[in-house]
PDB file as gemmi writes it, atoms N, CA and C in Angstrom:
CRYST1    1.000    1.000    1.000  90.00  90.00  90.00 P 1                      
ATOM      1  N   MET A   1     -39.715   2.665  11.784  1.00  0.00           N  
ATOM      2  CA  MET A   1     -38.655   2.330  12.911  1.00  0.00           C  
ATOM      3  C   MET A   1     -38.442   3.352  13.816  1.00  0.00           C  
ATOM      4  N   SER A   2     -38.643   3.264  15.241  1.00  0.00           N  
ATOM      5  CA  SER A   2     -38.423   4.113  15.868  1.00  0.00           C  
ATOM      6  C   SER A   2     -36.985   4.513  16.386  1.00  0.00           C  
ATOM      7  N   ARG A   3     -36.919   5.656  16.788  1.00  0.00           N  
ATOM      8  CA  ARG A   3     -35.234   6.226  17.056  1.00  0.00           C  
ATOM      9  C   ARG A   3     -34.794   5.247  18.092  1.00  0.00           C  
ATOM     10  N   ARG A   4     -35.592   4.801  19.137  1.00  0.00           N  
ATOM     11  CA  ARG A   4     -34.885   3.873  20.232  1.00  0.00           C  
ATOM     12  C   ARG A   4     -34.412   2.556  19.709  1.00  0.00           C  
ATOM     13  N   SER A   5     -35.377   1.916  18.598  1.00  0.00           N  
ATOM     14  CA  SER A   5     -34.830   0.617  18.085  1.00  0.00           C  
ATOM     15  C   SER A   5     -33.610   0.971  17.327  1.00  0.00           C  
ATOM     16  N   ARG A   6     -33.678   1.939  16.474  1.00  0.00           N  
ATOM     17  CA  ARG A   6     -32.474   2.125  15.609  1.00  0.00           C  
ATOM     18  C   ARG A   6     -31.137   2.445  16.341  1.00  0.00           C  
ATOM     19  N   ASN A   7     -31.193   2.969  17.603  1.00  0.00           N  
ATOM     20  CA  ASN A   7     -30.024   3.314  18.297  1.00  0.00           C  
ATOM     21  C   ASN A   7     -29.449   1.671  19.116  1.00  0.00           C  
ATOM     22  N   ARG A   8     -30.439   0.904  19.398  1.00  0.00           N  
ATOM     23  CA  ARG A   8     -30.062  -0.450  19.763  1.00  0.00           C  
ATOM     24  C   ARG A   8     -29.346  -1.116  18.616  1.00  0.00           C  
ATOM     25  N   ARG A   9     -30.083  -0.953  17.359  1.00  0.00           N  
ATOM     26  CA  ARG A   9     -29.260  -1.838  16.406  1.00  0.00           C  
ATOM     27  C   ARG A   9     -28.068  -1.378  16.094  1.00  0.00           C  
ATOM     28  N   THR A  10     -27.584  -0.147  16.174  1.00  0.00           N  
ATOM     29  CA  THR A  10     -26.234   0.272  15.930  1.00  0.00           C  
ATOM     30  C   THR A  10     -25.211  -0.138  16.758  1.00  0.00           C  
ATOM     31  N   GLY A  11     -25.672  -0.603  18.150  1.00  0.00           N  
ATOM     32  CA  GLY A  11     -24.781  -0.749  19.170  1.00  0.00           C  
ATOM     33  C   GLY A  11     -24.153  -2.448  19.022  1.00  0.00           C  
ATOM     34  N   ARG A  12     -24.885  -3.094  18.466  1.00  0.00           N  
ATOM     35  CA  ARG A  12     -24.602  -4.559  18.537  1.00  0.00           C  
ATOM     36  C   ARG A  12     -23.842  -4.960  17.080  1.00  0.00           C  
ATOM     37  N   ALA A  13     -23.382  -6.142  17.163  1.00  0.00           N  
ATOM     38  CA  ALA A  13     -22.410  -6.491  15.998  1.00  0.00           C  
ATOM     39  C   ALA A  13     -23.671  -7.008  15.063  1.00  0.00           C  
ATOM     40  N   PRO A  14     -23.314  -6.888  13.709  1.00  0.00           N  
ATOM     41  CA  PRO A  14     -24.358  -7.500  12.676  1.00  0.00           C  
ATOM     42  C   PRO A  14     -24.416  -8.780  12.586  1.00  0.00           C  
ATOM     43  N   SER A  15     -25.285  -9.605  11.936  1.00  0.00           N  
ATOM     44  CA  SER A  15     -25.161 -10.804  11.733  1.00  0.00           C  
ATOM     45  C   SER A  15     -23.802 -11.425  10.913  1.00  0.00           C  
ATOM     46  N   GLY A  16     -23.398 -10.827  10.413  1.00  0.00           N  
ATOM     47  CA  GLY A  16     -22.190 -11.170   9.362  1.00  0.00           C  
ATOM     48  C   GLY A  16     -21.053 -11.438  10.320  1.00  0.00           C  
ATOM     49  N   GLY A  17     -20.837 -11.120  11.537  1.00  0.00           N  
ATOM     50  CA  GLY A  17     -19.758 -11.493  12.518  1.00  0.00           C  
ATOM     51  C   GLY A  17     -19.056 -10.214  12.990  1.00  0.00           C  
ATOM     52  N   VAL A  18     -18.063 -10.531  13.784  1.00  0.00           N  
ATOM     53  CA  VAL A  18     -17.285  -9.607  14.357  1.00  0.00           C  
ATOM     54  C   VAL A  18     -16.148  -8.859  13.346  1.00  0.00           C  
ATOM     55  N   LEU A  19     -15.751  -9.623  12.389  1.00  0.00           N  
ATOM     56  CA  LEU A  19     -14.755  -8.940  11.541  1.00  0.00           C  
ATOM     57  C   LEU A  19     -15.314  -7.926  10.663  1.00  0.00           C  
ATOM     58  N   PRO A  20     -16.391  -8.213   9.973  1.00  0.00           N  
ATOM     59  CA  PRO A  20     -16.896  -7.098   9.145  1.00  0.00           C  
ATOM     60  C   PRO A  20     -17.424  -6.020   9.887  1.00  0.00           C  
ATOM     61  N   TRP A  21     -17.892  -6.145  11.174  1.00  0.00           N  
ATOM     62  CA  TRP A  21     -18.428  -5.201  12.119  1.00  0.00           C  
ATOM     63  C   TRP A  21     -17.187  -4.311  12.448  1.00  0.00           C  
ATOM     64  N   MET A  22     -16.063  -4.927  12.688  1.00  0.00           N  
ATOM     65  CA  MET A  22     -14.701  -4.031  12.986  1.00  0.00           C  
ATOM     66  C   MET A  22     -14.030  -3.294  11.838  1.00  0.00           C  
ATOM     67  N   LEU A  23     -14.273  -4.050  10.548  1.00  0.00           N  
ATOM     68  CA  LEU A  23     -13.904  -3.385   9.304  1.00  0.00           C  
ATOM     69  C   LEU A  23     -14.828  -2.104   9.084  1.00  0.00           C  
ATOM     70  N   SER A  24     -15.851  -2.055   9.120  1.00  0.00           N  
ATOM     71  CA  SER A  24     -16.866  -1.012   8.715  1.00  0.00           C  
ATOM     72  C   SER A  24     -16.907   0.177   9.911  1.00  0.00           C  
ATOM     73  N   LEU A  25     -16.164  -0.083  11.045  1.00  0.00           N  
ATOM     74  CA  LEU A  25     -16.084   0.820  12.218  1.00  0.00           C  
ATOM     75  C   LEU A  25     -15.649   2.025  11.628  1.00  0.00           C  
ATOM     76  N   PRO A  26     -14.513   2.308  11.051  1.00  0.00           N  
ATOM     77  CA  PRO A  26     -14.022   3.633  10.672  1.00  0.00           C  
ATOM     78  C   PRO A  26     -15.060   4.271   9.623  1.00  0.00           C  
ATOM     79  N   ALA A  27     -15.559   3.502   8.900  1.00  0.00           N  
ATOM     80  CA  ALA A  27     -16.724   4.105   7.848  1.00  0.00           C  
ATOM     81  C   ALA A  27     -17.875   4.768   8.629  1.00  0.00           C  
ATOM     82  N   ARG A  28     -18.428   3.906   9.777  1.00  0.00           N  
ATOM     83  CA  ARG A  28     -19.272   4.472  10.712  1.00  0.00           C  
ATOM     84  C   ARG A  28     -19.050   5.553  11.481  1.00  0.00           C  
ATOM     85  N   MET A  29     -17.886   5.604  11.961  1.00  0.00           N  
ATOM     86  CA  MET A  29     -17.250   6.632  12.638  1.00  0.00           C  
ATOM     87  C   MET A  29     -16.763   7.978  11.722  1.00  0.00           C  
ATOM     88  N   HIS A  30     -16.994   7.967  10.434  1.00  0.00           N  
ATOM     89  CA  HIS A  30     -16.558   8.869   9.588  1.00  0.00           C  
ATOM     90  C   HIS A  30     -15.094   9.158   9.659  1.00  0.00           C  
ATOM     91  N   LEU A  31     -14.326   8.151   9.788  1.00  0.00           N  
ATOM     92  CA  LEU A  31     -12.630   8.331   9.688  1.00  0.00           C  
ATOM     93  C   LEU A  31     -12.004   7.688   8.525  1.00  0.00           C  
ATOM     94  N   ARG A  32     -12.868   7.514   7.549  1.00  0.00           N  
ATOM     95  CA  ARG A  32     -12.168   7.040   6.132  1.00  0.00           C  
ATOM     96  C   ARG A  32     -10.856   7.617   6.080  1.00  0.00           C  
ATOM     97  N   TRP A  33     -10.598   8.768   5.883  1.00  0.00           N  
ATOM     98  CA  TRP A  33      -9.620   9.740   5.600  1.00  0.00           C  
ATOM     99  C   TRP A  33      -8.540   9.189   6.375  1.00  0.00           C  
ATOM    100  N   LEU A  34      -8.688   8.971   7.746  1.00  0.00           N  
ATOM    101  CA  LEU A  34      -7.580   8.731   8.604  1.00  0.00           C  
ATOM    102  C   LEU A  34      -7.093   7.245   8.321  1.00  0.00           C  
ATOM    103  N   VAL A  35      -7.887   6.231   7.969  1.00  0.00           N  
ATOM    104  CA  VAL A  35      -7.627   4.990   7.613  1.00  0.00           C  
ATOM    105  C   VAL A  35      -6.891   4.993   6.229  1.00  0.00           C  
ATOM    106  N   ILE A  36      -7.273   5.576   5.423  1.00  0.00           N  
ATOM    107  CA  ILE A  36      -6.484   5.907   4.155  1.00  0.00           C  
ATOM    108  C   ILE A  36      -5.278   6.385   4.359  1.00  0.00           C  
ATOM    109  N   LEU A  37      -4.906   7.381   5.105  1.00  0.00           N  
ATOM    110  CA  LEU A  37      -3.672   8.060   5.291  1.00  0.00           C  
ATOM    111  C   LEU A  37      -2.878   6.862   6.043  1.00  0.00           C  
ATOM    112  N   VAL A  38      -3.318   6.258   7.141  1.00  0.00           N  
ATOM    113  CA  VAL A  38      -2.465   5.431   7.696  1.00  0.00           C  
ATOM    114  C   VAL A  38      -2.148   4.329   7.007  1.00  0.00           C  
ATOM    115  N   VAL A  39      -2.573   3.868   5.934  1.00  0.00           N  
ATOM    116  CA  VAL A  39      -2.482   2.692   5.041  1.00  0.00           C  
ATOM    117  C   VAL A  39      -1.304   3.443   4.144  1.00  0.00           C  
ATOM    118  N   LEU A  40      -1.496   4.605   3.698  1.00  0.00           N  
ATOM    119  CA  LEU A  40      -0.720   5.119   2.656  1.00  0.00           C  
ATOM    120  C   LEU A  40       0.774   5.428   3.395  1.00  0.00           C  
ATOM    121  N   LEU A  41       0.780   5.938   4.511  1.00  0.00           N  
ATOM    122  CA  LEU A  41       1.995   6.263   5.208  1.00  0.00           C  
ATOM    123  C   LEU A  41       2.556   4.921   5.526  1.00  0.00           C  
ATOM    124  N   ALA A  42       2.034   3.802   5.796  1.00  0.00           N  
ATOM    125  CA  ALA A  42       2.811   2.620   6.046  1.00  0.00           C  
ATOM    126  C   ALA A  42       3.409   1.901   4.812  1.00  0.00           C  
ATOM    127  N   ALA A  43       2.801   1.941   3.761  1.00  0.00           N  
ATOM    128  CA  ALA A  43       3.336   1.613   2.425  1.00  0.00           C  
ATOM    129  C   ALA A  43       4.318   2.406   1.870  1.00  0.00           C  
ATOM    130  N   MET A  44       4.151   3.848   2.214  1.00  0.00           N  
ATOM    131  CA  MET A  44       5.501   4.711   1.964  1.00  0.00           C  
ATOM    132  C   MET A  44       6.570   4.466   2.722  1.00  0.00           C  
ATOM    133  N   GLY A  45       6.419   4.071   3.945  1.00  0.00           N  
ATOM    134  CA  GLY A  45       7.475   3.711   4.969  1.00  0.00           C  
ATOM    135  C   GLY A  45       8.107   2.428   4.668  1.00  0.00           C  
ATOM    136  N   ALA A  46       7.470   1.512   4.139  1.00  0.00           N  
ATOM    137  CA  ALA A  46       8.032   0.155   3.949  1.00  0.00           C  
ATOM    138  C   ALA A  46       8.752   0.474   2.733  1.00  0.00           C  
ATOM    139  N   TYR A  47       8.127   0.984   1.643  1.00  0.00           N  
ATOM    140  CA  TYR A  47       8.939   1.260   0.375  1.00  0.00           C  
ATOM    141  C   TYR A  47      10.385   2.037   0.544  1.00  0.00           C  
ATOM    142  N   ALA A  48      10.242   3.156   1.377  1.00  0.00           N  
ATOM    143  CA  ALA A  48      11.357   4.046   1.971  1.00  0.00           C  
ATOM    144  C   ALA A  48      12.471   3.067   2.392  1.00  0.00           C  
ATOM    145  N   ARG A  49      12.141   2.078   3.647  1.00  0.00           N  
ATOM    146  CA  ARG A  49      12.926   1.328   3.968  1.00  0.00           C  
ATOM    147  C   ARG A  49      13.733   0.234   2.988  1.00  0.00           C  
ATOM    148  N   VAL A  50      12.911  -0.184   2.037  1.00  0.00           N  
ATOM    149  CA  VAL A  50      13.591  -0.805   1.157  1.00  0.00           C  
ATOM    150  C   VAL A  50      14.603  -0.301   0.322  1.00  0.00           C  
ATOM    151  N   LEU A  51      14.341   1.179  -0.031  1.00  0.00           N  
ATOM    152  CA  LEU A  51      15.226   1.829  -0.845  1.00  0.00           C  
ATOM    153  C   LEU A  51      16.507   2.183  -0.311  1.00  0.00           C  
ATOM    154  N   VAL A  52      16.263   2.574   1.226  1.00  0.00           N  
ATOM    155  CA  VAL A  52      17.419   3.005   1.948  1.00  0.00           C  
ATOM    156  C   VAL A  52      18.246   1.719   2.512  1.00  0.00           C  
ATOM    157  N   THR A  53      17.636   0.532   2.676  1.00  0.00           N  
ATOM    158  CA  THR A  53      18.491  -0.523   3.104  1.00  0.00           C  
ATOM    159  C   THR A  53      19.057  -1.370   1.955  1.00  0.00           C  
ATOM    160  N   ALA A  54      18.712  -1.109   0.610  1.00  0.00           N  
ATOM    161  CA  ALA A  54      19.096  -2.010  -0.486  1.00  0.00           C  
ATOM    162  C   ALA A  54      20.527  -1.594  -0.608  1.00  0.00           C  
ATOM    163  N   THR A  55      21.365  -2.663  -1.016  1.00  0.00           N  
ATOM    164  CA  THR A  55      22.826  -2.521  -1.318  1.00  0.00           C  
ATOM    165  C   THR A  55      22.780  -1.830  -2.801  1.00  0.00           C  
ATOM    166  N   PRO A  56      23.702  -1.077  -3.036  1.00  0.00           N  
ATOM    167  CA  PRO A  56      23.978  -0.271  -4.323  1.00  0.00           C  
ATOM    168  C   PRO A  56      24.284  -1.409  -5.360  1.00  0.00           C  
ATOM    169  N   MET A  57      23.917  -1.076  -6.660  1.00  0.00           N  
ATOM    170  CA  MET A  57      24.314  -1.676  -7.616  1.00  0.00           C  
ATOM    171  C   MET A  57      25.479  -1.388  -8.376  1.00  0.00           C  
ATOM    172  N   PRO A  58      26.358  -2.514  -8.232  1.00  0.00           N  
ATOM    173  CA  PRO A  58      27.683  -2.296  -8.750  1.00  0.00           C  
ATOM    174  C   PRO A  58      27.674  -1.795 -10.107  1.00  0.00           C  
ATOM    175  N   PRO A  59      28.661  -0.906 -10.701  1.00  0.00           N  
ATOM    176  CA  PRO A  59      28.703  -0.482 -11.970  1.00  0.00           C  
ATOM    177  C   PRO A  59      28.754  -1.657 -12.951  1.00  0.00           C  
ATOM    178  N   SER A  60      29.588  -2.584 -12.738  1.00  0.00           N  
ATOM    179  CA  SER A  60      29.756  -3.760 -13.628  1.00  0.00           C  
ATOM    180  C   SER A  60      28.494  -4.514 -13.876  1.00  0.00           C  
ATOM    181  N   LYS A  61      27.479  -4.526 -13.200  1.00  0.00           N  
ATOM    182  CA  LYS A  61      26.107  -5.136 -13.060  1.00  0.00           C  
ATOM    183  C   LYS A  61      25.029  -4.183 -13.494  1.00  0.00           C  
ATOM    184  N   ALA A  62      25.322  -3.009 -13.944  1.00  0.00           N  
ATOM    185  CA  ALA A  62      24.229  -2.142 -14.265  1.00  0.00           C  
ATOM    186  C   ALA A  62      23.260  -2.643 -15.519  1.00  0.00           C  
ATOM    187  N   PRO A  63      22.104  -2.403 -15.461  1.00  0.00           N  
ATOM    188  CA  PRO A  63      21.319  -3.114 -16.658  1.00  0.00           C  
ATOM    189  C   PRO A  63      21.630  -2.531 -18.019  1.00  0.00           C  
ATOM    190  N   ALA A  64      21.792  -3.622 -18.895  1.00  0.00           N  
ATOM    191  CA  ALA A  64      22.124  -3.081 -20.123  1.00  0.00           C  
ATOM    192  C   ALA A  64      21.011  -2.434 -20.955  1.00  0.00           C  
ATOM    193  N   VAL A  65      21.078  -1.449 -21.788  1.00  0.00           N  
ATOM    194  CA  VAL A  65      20.090  -0.734 -22.730  1.00  0.00           C  
ATOM    195  C   VAL A  65      20.159  -1.500 -23.917  1.00  0.00           C  
ATOM    196  N   ARG A  66      18.953  -2.082 -24.153  1.00  0.00           N  
ATOM    197  CA  ARG A  66      19.226  -2.813 -25.685  1.00  0.00           C  
ATOM    198  C   ARG A  66      18.552  -1.956 -26.647  1.00  0.00           C  
ATOM    199  N   THR A  67      19.440  -2.131 -27.777  1.00  0.00           N  
ATOM    200  CA  THR A  67      19.230  -1.203 -28.998  1.00  0.00           C  
ATOM    201  C   THR A  67      18.475  -2.336 -30.081  1.00  0.00           C  
ATOM    202  N   GLY A  68      18.108  -1.562 -31.227  1.00  0.00           N  
ATOM    203  CA  GLY A  68      17.528  -2.613 -32.269  1.00  0.00           C  
ATOM    204  C   GLY A  68      18.353  -3.467 -32.898  1.00  0.00           C  
ATOM    205  N   SER A  69      19.821  -2.976 -32.938  1.00  0.00           N  
ATOM    206  CA  SER A  69      20.787  -3.823 -33.723  1.00  0.00           C  
ATOM    207  C   SER A  69      21.905  -4.296 -32.894  1.00  0.00           C  
ATOM    208  N   PRO A  70      22.161  -5.527 -33.063  1.00  0.00           N  
ATOM    209  CA  PRO A  70      23.366  -5.819 -31.899  1.00  0.00           C  
ATOM    210  C   PRO A  70      24.589  -5.425 -32.206  1.00  0.00           C  
ATOM    211  N   VAL A  71      25.360  -5.038 -31.359  1.00  0.00           N  
ATOM    212  CA  VAL A  71      26.792  -4.434 -31.464  1.00  0.00           C  
ATOM    213  C   VAL A  71      27.674  -5.530 -31.493  1.00  0.00           C  
ATOM    214  N   PRO A  72      28.622  -5.669 -32.671  1.00  0.00           N  
ATOM    215  CA  PRO A  72      29.680  -6.772 -32.642  1.00  0.00           C  
ATOM    216  C   PRO A  72      30.670  -6.667 -31.581  1.00  0.00           C  
ATOM    217  N   ALA A  73      31.097  -7.740 -31.299  1.00  0.00           N  
ATOM    218  CA  ALA A  73      31.990  -7.775 -30.013  1.00  0.00           C  
ATOM    219  C   ALA A  73      33.362  -7.025 -30.334  1.00  0.00           C  
ATOM    220  N   SER A  74      33.934  -7.002 -31.613  1.00  0.00           N  
ATOM    221  CA  SER A  74      35.094  -6.132 -31.769  1.00  0.00           C  
ATOM    222  C   SER A  74      34.778  -4.618 -31.715  1.00  0.00           C  
ATOM    223  N   ALA A  75      33.486  -4.030 -31.661  1.00  0.00           N  
ATOM    224  CA  ALA A  75      33.262  -2.670 -31.529  1.00  0.00           C  
ATOM    225  C   ALA A  75      33.240  -2.144 -30.080  1.00  0.00           C  
ATOM    226  N   THR A  76      33.160  -3.299 -29.099  1.00  0.00           N  
ATOM    227  CA  THR A  76      33.183  -2.661 -27.751  1.00  0.00           C  
ATOM    228  C   THR A  76      34.412  -2.205 -27.013  1.00  0.00           C  
ATOM    229  N   PRO A  77      34.247  -1.317 -26.319  1.00  0.00           N  
ATOM    230  CA  PRO A  77      35.592  -0.614 -25.687  1.00  0.00           C  
ATOM    231  C   PRO A  77      36.342  -1.687 -25.035  1.00  0.00           C  
ATOM    232  N   SER A  78      35.631  -2.523 -24.068  1.00  0.00           N  
ATOM    233  CA  SER A  78      36.397  -3.493 -23.508  1.00  0.00           C  
ATOM    234  C   SER A  78      37.213  -4.624 -24.155  1.00  0.00           C  
ATOM    235  N   SER A  79      36.891  -4.657 -25.395  1.00  0.00           N  
ATOM    236  CA  SER A  79      37.598  -5.683 -26.056  1.00  0.00           C  
ATOM    237  C   SER A  79      38.936  -5.267 -26.881  1.00  0.00           C  
ATOM    238  N   ARG A  80      39.143  -3.890 -26.677  1.00  0.00           N  
ATOM    239  CA  ARG A  80      40.254  -3.346 -27.461  1.00  0.00           C  
ATOM    240  C   ARG A  80      41.250  -3.295 -26.467  1.00  0.00           C  
ATOM    241  N   VAL A  81      42.606  -3.693 -26.814  1.00  0.00           N  
ATOM    242  CA  VAL A  81      43.670  -3.754 -26.113  1.00  0.00           C  
ATOM    243  C   VAL A  81      44.906  -2.687 -26.672  1.00  0.00           C  
ATOM    244  N   GLY A  82      45.187  -1.869 -25.732  1.00  0.00           N  
ATOM    245  CA  GLY A  82      45.942  -1.021 -26.218  1.00  0.00           C  
ATOM    246  C   GLY A  82      46.425   0.118 -26.016  1.00  0.00           C  
TER     247      GLY A  82                                                      
END                                                                             
């Protein structure tokens, strides 16, 4: 294959279509690290936004820690009056 025909082949979209050609563009331009970094930052930003905008959990709704043995109702501090 001559150099001239190789150069012509890289300029046109492959037979797979435009979408695979566009998705392979960063790899062909040796920019994989940049794409990975952008996707990573977008995911971290979305997660940070969820953490910042989430309402705080009220103390009465805190998740209970389950132990191996159930605690009788008479032993809980909230059931004692006095």
